[in-house]
PDB file of C-alpha atoms in Angstrom:
ATOM      1  CA  UNK A   1      -0.026  -0.214  -0.115  1.00 96.00           C
ATOM      2  CA  UNK A   2       1.303   3.717  -0.355  1.00 97.00           C
ATOM      3  CA  UNK A   3       1.613   4.905   2.840  1.00 98.00           C
ATOM      4  CA  UNK A   4       0.743   8.813   3.392  1.00 98.00           C
ATOM      5  CA  UNK A   5       2.632  10.913   5.884  1.00 98.00           C
ATOM      6  CA  UNK A   6       1.865  14.245   6.683  1.00 98.00           C
ATOM      7  CA  UNK A   7       3.767  16.821   8.375  1.00 97.00           C
ATOM      8  CA  UNK A   8       3.253  18.790  10.704  1.00 97.00           C
ATOM      9  CA  UNK A   9       0.506  16.752  12.519  1.00 98.00           C
ATOM     10  CA  UNK A  10      -0.770  20.241  14.013  1.00 98.00           C
ATOM     11  CA  UNK A  11       0.215  23.991  13.148  1.00 97.00           C
ATOM     12  CA  UNK A  12      -1.009  27.195  14.580  1.00 98.00           C
ATOM     13  CA  UNK A  13      -0.825  30.277  12.467  1.00 97.00           C
ATOM     14  CA  UNK A  14      -1.417  33.607  12.784  1.00 98.00           C
ATOM     15  CA  UNK A  15      -4.350  35.186  10.904  1.00 98.00           C
ATOM     16  CA  UNK A  16      -3.088  36.700   7.548  1.00 98.00           C
ATOM     17  CA  UNK A  17       0.222  34.630   7.741  1.00 98.00           C
ATOM     18  CA  UNK A  18       1.292  31.714   5.584  1.00 98.00           C
ATOM     19  CA  UNK A  19       0.435  28.093   6.455  1.00 98.00           C
ATOM     20  CA  UNK A  20       1.980  25.146   4.731  1.00 98.00           C
ATOM     21  CA  UNK A  21       1.328  21.360   5.304  1.00 98.00           C
ATOM     22  CA  UNK A  22       3.472  18.831   3.833  1.00 98.00           C
ATOM     23  CA  UNK A  23       2.636  15.461   2.721  1.00 98.00           C
ATOM     24  CA  UNK A  24       5.186  12.714   1.500  1.00 98.00           C
ATOM     25  CA  UNK A  25       4.246   9.325  -0.183  1.00 98.00           C
ATOM     26  CA  UNK A  26       6.224   6.588  -0.300  1.00 98.00           C
ATOM     27  CA  UNK A  27       6.002   5.672  -3.787  1.00 98.00           C
ATOM     28  CA  UNK A  28       5.660   8.125  -6.429  1.00 98.00           C
ATOM     29  CA  UNK A  29       2.284   8.991  -7.706  1.00 98.00           C
ATOM     30  CA  UNK A  30       3.376  10.667 -10.829  1.00 97.00           C
ATOM     31  CA  UNK A  31       1.860   8.713 -13.705  1.00 94.00           C
ATOM     32  CA  UNK A  32       4.112   9.094 -16.604  1.00 93.00           C
ATOM     33  CA  UNK A  33       1.916   8.657 -19.723  1.00 91.00           C
ATOM     34  CA  UNK A  34       0.027  11.592 -18.750  1.00 91.00           C
ATOM     35  CA  UNK A  35       2.612  13.390 -16.419  1.00 94.00           C
ATOM     36  CA  UNK A  36       0.060  14.170 -13.607  1.00 96.00           C
ATOM     37  CA  UNK A  37       0.209  13.742  -9.968  1.00 97.00           C
ATOM     38  CA  UNK A  38      -2.560  11.534  -8.813  1.00 97.00           C
ATOM     39  CA  UNK A  39      -2.848  13.195  -5.113  1.00 98.00           C
ATOM     40  CA  UNK A  40      -5.756  15.172  -3.584  1.00 98.00           C
ATOM     41  CA  UNK A  41      -6.336  17.635  -0.769  1.00 98.00           C
ATOM     42  CA  UNK A  42      -9.370  17.817   1.417  1.00 98.00           C
ATOM     43  CA  UNK A  43     -10.424  20.134   4.190  1.00 98.00           C
ATOM     44  CA  UNK A  44     -12.424  18.286   7.217  1.00 97.00           C
ATOM     45  CA  UNK A  45     -14.509  20.831   9.537  1.00 97.00           C
ATOM     46  CA  UNK A  46     -15.839  19.811  12.780  1.00 93.00           C
ATOM     47  CA  UNK A  47     -18.786  17.698  12.318  1.00 92.00           C
ATOM     48  CA  UNK A  48     -18.906  18.048   8.750  1.00 96.00           C
ATOM     49  CA  UNK A  49     -17.593  15.582   5.992  1.00 97.00           C
ATOM     50  CA  UNK A  50     -14.423  16.166   4.018  1.00 98.00           C
ATOM     51  CA  UNK A  51     -14.458  18.646   0.739  1.00 98.00           C
ATOM     52  CA  UNK A  52     -12.226  18.334  -1.885  1.00 98.00           C
ATOM     53  CA  UNK A  53      -9.680  21.512  -2.122  1.00 98.00           C
ATOM     54  CA  UNK A  54      -6.864  20.416  -4.678  1.00 98.00           C
ATOM     55  CA  UNK A  55      -6.690  17.429  -7.180  1.00 97.00           C
ATOM     56  CA  UNK A  56      -3.745  16.544  -9.805  1.00 97.00           C
ATOM     57  CA  UNK A  57      -1.658  17.845  -6.923  1.00 98.00           C
ATOM     58  CA  UNK A  58      -2.207  21.783  -7.770  1.00 98.00           C
ATOM     59  CA  UNK A  59      -5.617  22.228  -9.533  1.00 98.00           C
ATOM     60  CA  UNK A  60      -8.160  23.836  -7.255  1.00 98.00           C
ATOM     61  CA  UNK A  61     -11.780  22.638  -6.681  1.00 97.00           C
ATOM     62  CA  UNK A  62     -14.656  25.203  -8.255  1.00 96.00           C
ATOM     63  CA  UNK A  63     -15.278  27.549  -5.875  1.00 97.00           C
ATOM     64  CA  UNK A  64     -12.408  26.952  -3.741  1.00 98.00           C
ATOM     65  CA  UNK A  65     -10.685  30.302  -2.875  1.00 97.00           C
ATOM     66  CA  UNK A  66      -7.482  31.200  -4.668  1.00 97.00           C
ATOM     67  CA  UNK A  67      -5.423  31.531  -1.024  1.00 98.00           C
ATOM     68  CA  UNK A  68      -5.027  27.936  -1.342  1.00 98.00           C
ATOM     69  CA  UNK A  69      -2.623  26.267  -3.466  1.00 98.00           C
ATOM     70  CA  UNK A  70      -0.895  22.806  -4.228  1.00 98.00           C
ATOM     71  CA  UNK A  71       2.448  22.016  -5.121  1.00 98.00           C
ATOM     72  CA  UNK A  72       4.918  19.359  -5.590  1.00 98.00           C
ATOM     73  CA  UNK A  73       5.668  16.082  -7.622  1.00 98.00           C
ATOM     74  CA  UNK A  74       6.483  12.533  -7.140  1.00 98.00           C
ATOM     75  CA  UNK A  75       6.439  12.069  -3.590  1.00 98.00           C
ATOM     76  CA  UNK A  76       6.544  15.448  -2.329  1.00 98.00           C
ATOM     77  CA  UNK A  77       3.508  17.285  -2.122  1.00 98.00           C
ATOM     78  CA  UNK A  78       2.463  20.695  -0.070  1.00 98.00           C
ATOM     79  CA  UNK A  79      -0.818  22.570   0.500  1.00 98.00           C
ATOM     80  CA  UNK A  80      -0.363  26.085   0.793  1.00 98.00           C
ATOM     81  CA  UNK A  81      -3.265  28.938   2.285  1.00 98.00           C
ATOM     82  CA  UNK A  82      -1.439  32.280   1.366  1.00 98.00           C
ATOM     83  CA  UNK A  83      -3.632  34.405   3.610  1.00 97.00           C
ATOM     84  CA  UNK A  84      -4.771  32.506   6.648  1.00 98.00           C
ATOM     85  CA  UNK A  85      -8.568  33.382   7.355  1.00 98.00           C
ATOM     86  CA  UNK A  86     -10.456  32.088  10.626  1.00 97.00           C
ATOM     87  CA  UNK A  87     -12.576  29.804   8.325  1.00 97.00           C
ATOM     88  CA  UNK A  88      -9.761  28.004   7.333  1.00 98.00           C
ATOM     89  CA  UNK A  89      -9.584  26.496  10.761  1.00 98.00           C
ATOM     90  CA  UNK A  90      -9.771  22.812   9.988  1.00 98.00           C
ATOM     91  CA  UNK A  91      -8.028  19.110   9.695  1.00 98.00           C
ATOM     92  CA  UNK A  92      -6.351  18.554   6.313  1.00 98.00           C
ATOM     93  CA  UNK A  93      -5.850  15.308   4.421  1.00 98.00           C
ATOM     94  CA  UNK A  94      -3.981  14.551   1.463  1.00 98.00           C
ATOM     95  CA  UNK A  95      -4.768  11.244  -0.614  1.00 98.00           C
ATOM     96  CA  UNK A  96      -3.372   9.437  -3.336  1.00 98.00           C
ATOM     97  CA  UNK A  97      -5.348   8.042  -6.215  1.00 97.00           C
ATOM     98  CA  UNK A  98      -2.574   6.423  -8.199  1.00 96.00           C
ATOM     99  CA  UNK A  99      -2.998   3.049  -6.720  1.00 95.00           C
ATOM    100  CA  UNK A 100      -5.362   0.957  -4.936  1.00 94.00           C
ATOM    101  CA  UNK A 101      -6.540   0.738  -1.801  1.00 97.00           C
ATOM    102  CA  UNK A 102      -6.806   4.574  -1.965  1.00 97.00           C
ATOM    103  CA  UNK A 103      -4.873   5.765   0.869  1.00 98.00           C
ATOM    104  CA  UNK A 104      -4.870   9.186   3.061  1.00 98.00           C
ATOM    105  CA  UNK A 105      -2.515  10.882   5.189  1.00 98.00           C
ATOM    106  CA  UNK A 106      -2.806  11.103   9.023  1.00 98.00           C
ATOM    107  CA  UNK A 107      -4.316  14.620   8.740  1.00 98.00           C
ATOM    108  CA  UNK A 108      -3.018  17.888   9.812  1.00 98.00           C
ATOM    109  CA  UNK A 109      -5.046  19.933  12.261  1.00 98.00           C
ATOM    110  CA  UNK A 110      -4.745  23.629  11.443  1.00 98.00           C
ATOM    111  CA  UNK A 111      -5.392  26.130  14.110  1.00 98.00           C
ATOM    112  CA  UNK A 112      -5.242  30.064  14.983  1.00 97.00           C
ATOM    113  CA  UNK A 113      -2.364  30.989  16.953  1.00 96.00           C
TER     114      UNK A 113
ATOM    115  CA  UNK B   1     -26.138  19.220  -7.884  1.00 92.00           C
ATOM    116  CA  UNK B   2     -25.384  15.356  -6.481  1.00 95.00           C
ATOM    117  CA  UNK B   3     -26.213  14.770  -2.983  1.00 97.00           C
ATOM    118  CA  UNK B   4     -25.588  11.703  -0.893  1.00 98.00           C
ATOM    119  CA  UNK B   5     -27.400  10.639   2.283  1.00 98.00           C
ATOM    120  CA  UNK B   6     -26.287   7.723   4.116  1.00 98.00           C
ATOM    121  CA  UNK B   7     -28.805   5.857   6.586  1.00 97.00           C
ATOM    122  CA  UNK B   8     -28.790   2.846   8.917  1.00 94.00           C
ATOM    123  CA  UNK B   9     -28.492   1.595  12.492  1.00 96.00           C
ATOM    124  CA  UNK B  10     -26.186   3.512  14.646  1.00 95.00           C
ATOM    125  CA  UNK B  11     -25.325   0.667  16.978  1.00 98.00           C
ATOM    126  CA  UNK B  12     -24.691  -2.840  15.804  1.00 98.00           C
ATOM    127  CA  UNK B  13     -23.548  -5.863  18.217  1.00 98.00           C
ATOM    128  CA  UNK B  14     -20.617  -7.493  17.775  1.00 97.00           C
ATOM    129  CA  UNK B  15     -20.361 -10.240  15.448  1.00 97.00           C
ATOM    130  CA  UNK B  16     -23.183  -9.108  13.696  1.00 98.00           C
ATOM    131  CA  UNK B  17     -24.002  -7.147  10.340  1.00 98.00           C
ATOM    132  CA  UNK B  18     -23.273  -3.462   9.787  1.00 98.00           C
ATOM    133  CA  UNK B  19     -25.892  -2.450   6.937  1.00 98.00           C
ATOM    134  CA  UNK B  20     -25.976   1.107   5.268  1.00 98.00           C
ATOM    135  CA  UNK B  21     -27.544   2.775   2.288  1.00 98.00           C
ATOM    136  CA  UNK B  22     -26.575   5.774   0.786  1.00 98.00           C
ATOM    137  CA  UNK B  23     -29.693   7.484  -1.679  1.00 98.00           C
ATOM    138  CA  UNK B  24     -28.005   9.489  -4.808  1.00 97.00           C
ATOM    139  CA  UNK B  25     -30.168  12.616  -5.347  1.00 96.00           C
ATOM    140  CA  UNK B  26     -29.073  15.016  -8.602  1.00 95.00           C
ATOM    141  CA  UNK B  27     -27.795  12.631 -10.611  1.00 93.00           C
ATOM    142  CA  UNK B  28     -27.561   9.297 -11.472  1.00 93.00           C
ATOM    143  CA  UNK B  29     -25.844   5.986 -10.296  1.00 93.00           C
ATOM    144  CA  UNK B  30     -25.083   5.016 -13.868  1.00 89.00           C
ATOM    145  CA  UNK B  31     -23.118   8.108 -15.054  1.00 85.00           C
ATOM    146  CA  UNK B  32     -20.107   7.281 -17.409  1.00 82.00           C
ATOM    147  CA  UNK B  33     -17.906   9.459 -15.691  1.00 88.00           C
ATOM    148  CA  UNK B  34     -17.998   8.929 -11.928  1.00 93.00           C
ATOM    149  CA  UNK B  35     -17.849   5.634  -9.723  1.00 95.00           C
ATOM    150  CA  UNK B  36     -18.712   4.953  -6.062  1.00 97.00           C
ATOM    151  CA  UNK B  37     -17.184   4.292  -2.873  1.00 98.00           C
ATOM    152  CA  UNK B  38     -17.615   4.081   1.012  1.00 98.00           C
ATOM    153  CA  UNK B  39     -14.858   5.414   3.137  1.00 98.00           C
ATOM    154  CA  UNK B  40     -14.869   5.313   7.061  1.00 98.00           C
ATOM    155  CA  UNK B  41     -13.294   7.416   9.549  1.00 97.00           C
ATOM    156  CA  UNK B  42     -12.892   5.765  13.113  1.00 96.00           C
ATOM    157  CA  UNK B  43     -12.940   8.166  16.110  1.00 94.00           C
ATOM    158  CA  UNK B  44      -9.452  10.249  15.857  1.00 89.00           C
ATOM    159  CA  UNK B  45      -8.058   8.039  13.133  1.00 91.00           C
ATOM    160  CA  UNK B  46      -7.290   8.686   9.603  1.00 93.00           C
ATOM    161  CA  UNK B  47      -9.743   8.034   6.745  1.00 97.00           C
ATOM    162  CA  UNK B  48      -9.936   4.609   5.521  1.00 98.00           C
ATOM    163  CA  UNK B  49     -11.120   3.577   2.016  1.00 98.00           C
ATOM    164  CA  UNK B  50     -13.366   0.462   2.061  1.00 98.00           C
ATOM    165  CA  UNK B  51     -14.051  -0.005  -1.808  1.00 97.00           C
ATOM    166  CA  UNK B  52     -15.775   1.112  -4.818  1.00 96.00           C
ATOM    167  CA  UNK B  53     -18.799   0.194  -7.160  1.00 95.00           C
ATOM    168  CA  UNK B  54     -19.624   0.942 -10.593  1.00 91.00           C
ATOM    169  CA  UNK B  55     -23.644   1.633 -11.583  1.00 89.00           C
ATOM    170  CA  UNK B  56     -23.144  -1.913 -13.685  1.00 89.00           C
ATOM    171  CA  UNK B  57     -22.441  -3.637 -10.329  1.00 92.00           C
ATOM    172  CA  UNK B  58     -18.984  -4.511 -10.705  1.00 92.00           C
ATOM    173  CA  UNK B  59     -16.925  -4.031  -7.401  1.00 95.00           C
ATOM    174  CA  UNK B  60     -13.196  -3.748  -5.610  1.00 95.00           C
ATOM    175  CA  UNK B  61     -12.823  -3.782  -2.278  1.00 97.00           C
ATOM    176  CA  UNK B  62      -9.950  -2.967  -0.164  1.00 97.00           C
ATOM    177  CA  UNK B  63      -8.001  -6.008   0.489  1.00 97.00           C
ATOM    178  CA  UNK B  64      -7.903  -5.362   4.257  1.00 97.00           C
ATOM    179  CA  UNK B  65     -11.777  -5.679   4.412  1.00 97.00           C
ATOM    180  CA  UNK B  66     -12.540  -7.647   1.595  1.00 96.00           C
ATOM    181  CA  UNK B  67     -13.398 -11.172   2.905  1.00 96.00           C
ATOM    182  CA  UNK B  68     -16.433  -9.168   4.936  1.00 98.00           C
ATOM    183  CA  UNK B  69     -17.484  -6.458   2.777  1.00 98.00           C
ATOM    184  CA  UNK B  70     -20.216  -6.489   0.050  1.00 98.00           C
ATOM    185  CA  UNK B  71     -21.490  -3.249  -1.763  1.00 98.00           C
ATOM    186  CA  UNK B  72     -24.168  -3.549  -3.916  1.00 97.00           C
ATOM    187  CA  UNK B  73     -26.265  -0.973  -6.313  1.00 96.00           C
ATOM    188  CA  UNK B  74     -30.095  -0.421  -6.845  1.00 95.00           C
ATOM    189  CA  UNK B  75     -30.657   1.423 -10.187  1.00 93.00           C
ATOM    190  CA  UNK B  76     -34.123   1.575  -9.899  1.00 94.00           C
ATOM    191  CA  UNK B  77     -33.800   3.428  -6.450  1.00 96.00           C
ATOM    192  CA  UNK B  78     -30.829   5.274  -7.158  1.00 96.00           C
ATOM    193  CA  UNK B  79     -29.047   4.071  -4.215  1.00 97.00           C
ATOM    194  CA  UNK B  80     -25.845   2.351  -2.948  1.00 97.00           C
ATOM    195  CA  UNK B  81     -25.580  -0.097  -0.091  1.00 98.00           C
ATOM    196  CA  UNK B  82     -22.817  -1.477   1.982  1.00 98.00           C
ATOM    197  CA  UNK B  83     -22.862  -4.405   3.927  1.00 98.00           C
ATOM    198  CA  UNK B  84     -19.786  -5.160   6.494  1.00 98.00           C
ATOM    199  CA  UNK B  85     -19.864  -8.536   8.440  1.00 98.00           C
ATOM    200  CA  UNK B  86     -18.579  -9.921  11.593  1.00 98.00           C
ATOM    201  CA  UNK B  87     -18.097  -6.445  13.051  1.00 98.00           C
ATOM    202  CA  UNK B  88     -15.495  -5.809  15.831  1.00 98.00           C
ATOM    203  CA  UNK B  89     -15.287  -2.718  18.266  1.00 97.00           C
ATOM    204  CA  UNK B  90     -12.439  -1.574  15.530  1.00 97.00           C
ATOM    205  CA  UNK B  91     -15.412  -0.655  12.881  1.00 98.00           C
ATOM    206  CA  UNK B  92     -16.823   1.615  15.417  1.00 98.00           C
ATOM    207  CA  UNK B  93     -16.272   4.669  12.805  1.00 98.00           C
ATOM    208  CA  UNK B  94     -18.451   7.480  10.699  1.00 98.00           C
ATOM    209  CA  UNK B  95     -19.154   5.656   7.528  1.00 98.00           C
ATOM    210  CA  UNK B  96     -19.330   8.243   4.327  1.00 98.00           C
ATOM    211  CA  UNK B  97     -20.647   7.558   1.035  1.00 98.00           C
ATOM    212  CA  UNK B  98     -18.596   9.137  -1.808  1.00 98.00           C
ATOM    213  CA  UNK B  99     -18.545  10.092  -5.307  1.00 97.00           C
ATOM    214  CA  UNK B 100     -15.128   9.663  -7.386  1.00 95.00           C
ATOM    215  CA  UNK B 101     -14.574  11.267 -10.846  1.00 92.00           C
ATOM    216  CA  UNK B 102     -13.021   8.923 -13.472  1.00 91.00           C
ATOM    217  CA  UNK B 103     -12.574   9.435 -17.310  1.00 88.00           C
ATOM    218  CA  UNK B 104     -15.056   7.957 -19.598  1.00 80.00           C
ATOM    219  CA  UNK B 105     -15.849   4.512 -19.081  1.00 80.00           C
ATOM    220  CA  UNK B 106     -13.803   5.140 -16.098  1.00 84.00           C
ATOM    221  CA  UNK B 107     -10.688   2.916 -16.506  1.00 83.00           C
ATOM    222  CA  UNK B 108      -9.010   5.407 -14.856  1.00 85.00           C
ATOM    223  CA  UNK B 109     -10.054   6.756 -11.499  1.00 86.00           C
ATOM    224  CA  UNK B 110      -9.587   9.972  -9.835  1.00 91.00           C
ATOM    225  CA  UNK B 111      -9.965  12.240  -6.713  1.00 96.00           C
ATOM    226  CA  UNK B 112     -13.415  12.158  -4.752  1.00 97.00           C
ATOM    227  CA  UNK B 113     -15.282  15.177  -5.374  1.00 96.00           C
ATOM    228  CA  UNK B 114     -18.343  14.629  -3.607  1.00 97.00           C
ATOM    229  CA  UNK B 115     -19.186  13.265   0.068  1.00 98.00           C
ATOM    230  CA  UNK B 116     -22.278  12.326   2.098  1.00 98.00           C
ATOM    231  CA  UNK B 117     -22.591  14.196   5.551  1.00 98.00           C
ATOM    232  CA  UNK B 118     -21.747  10.232   7.139  1.00 98.00           C
ATOM    233  CA  UNK B 119     -23.233   8.328   9.719  1.00 98.00           C
ATOM    234  CA  UNK B 120     -21.766   7.386  12.856  1.00 98.00           C
ATOM    235  CA  UNK B 121     -21.906   3.538  13.583  1.00 98.00           C
ATOM    236  CA  UNK B 122     -20.873   2.260  16.898  1.00 98.00           C
ATOM    237  CA  UNK B 123     -20.344  -1.567  17.400  1.00 98.00           C
ATOM    238  CA  UNK B 124     -21.276  -2.611  21.118  1.00 97.00           C
ATOM    239  CA  UNK B 125     -23.178  -5.003  22.887  1.00 96.00           C
TER     240      UNK B 125
END
């Protein structure tokens, strides 16, 4: 199985500051035939289901604010929030869809400092 | 806009079978560019993918759960079902019904784009 490891486990950032969450995959999720990284990011607020933020490692889902961006390739990825807003407090998960079984990171809890 | 609604017993006894349904509204389970998954989240743990099913009824299960899982689809009711047998306390979790995107004919699967609100199932005597 692909093991997805996120860092840090928790993060406290001041309002308006940048937040960066990292995700490492135990194997590459870059599909050579189409040069796409099969990686997604989700946001989960308390009491709610996960919500898709980013797919193909860097493509924002429709309606997601442009302060959210994804980067990386192969095995190392990052989710960046350029200017943290109060409504961004949540747990963030990365997930690979390169291989079955689909696997998720352990989650990173983002809080306001 | 597609919406997914899970339902089922909130409490199941150990060794019994967990049964959940998911009603799909605003879209068809027979979509050419989507597939359907069940994903669970034990309290305080990471999300765990259980498996997927197509509108045709073809399935693929997570090998870690394969011996206990059955997924099915009822196209006349536009709903999905999950059965998990011989449950233990380790199966206590919020269970989500989820839509996945895929290419035409779904020979390649992509990200999960629509999630139900989830239903908590507790395994306890």
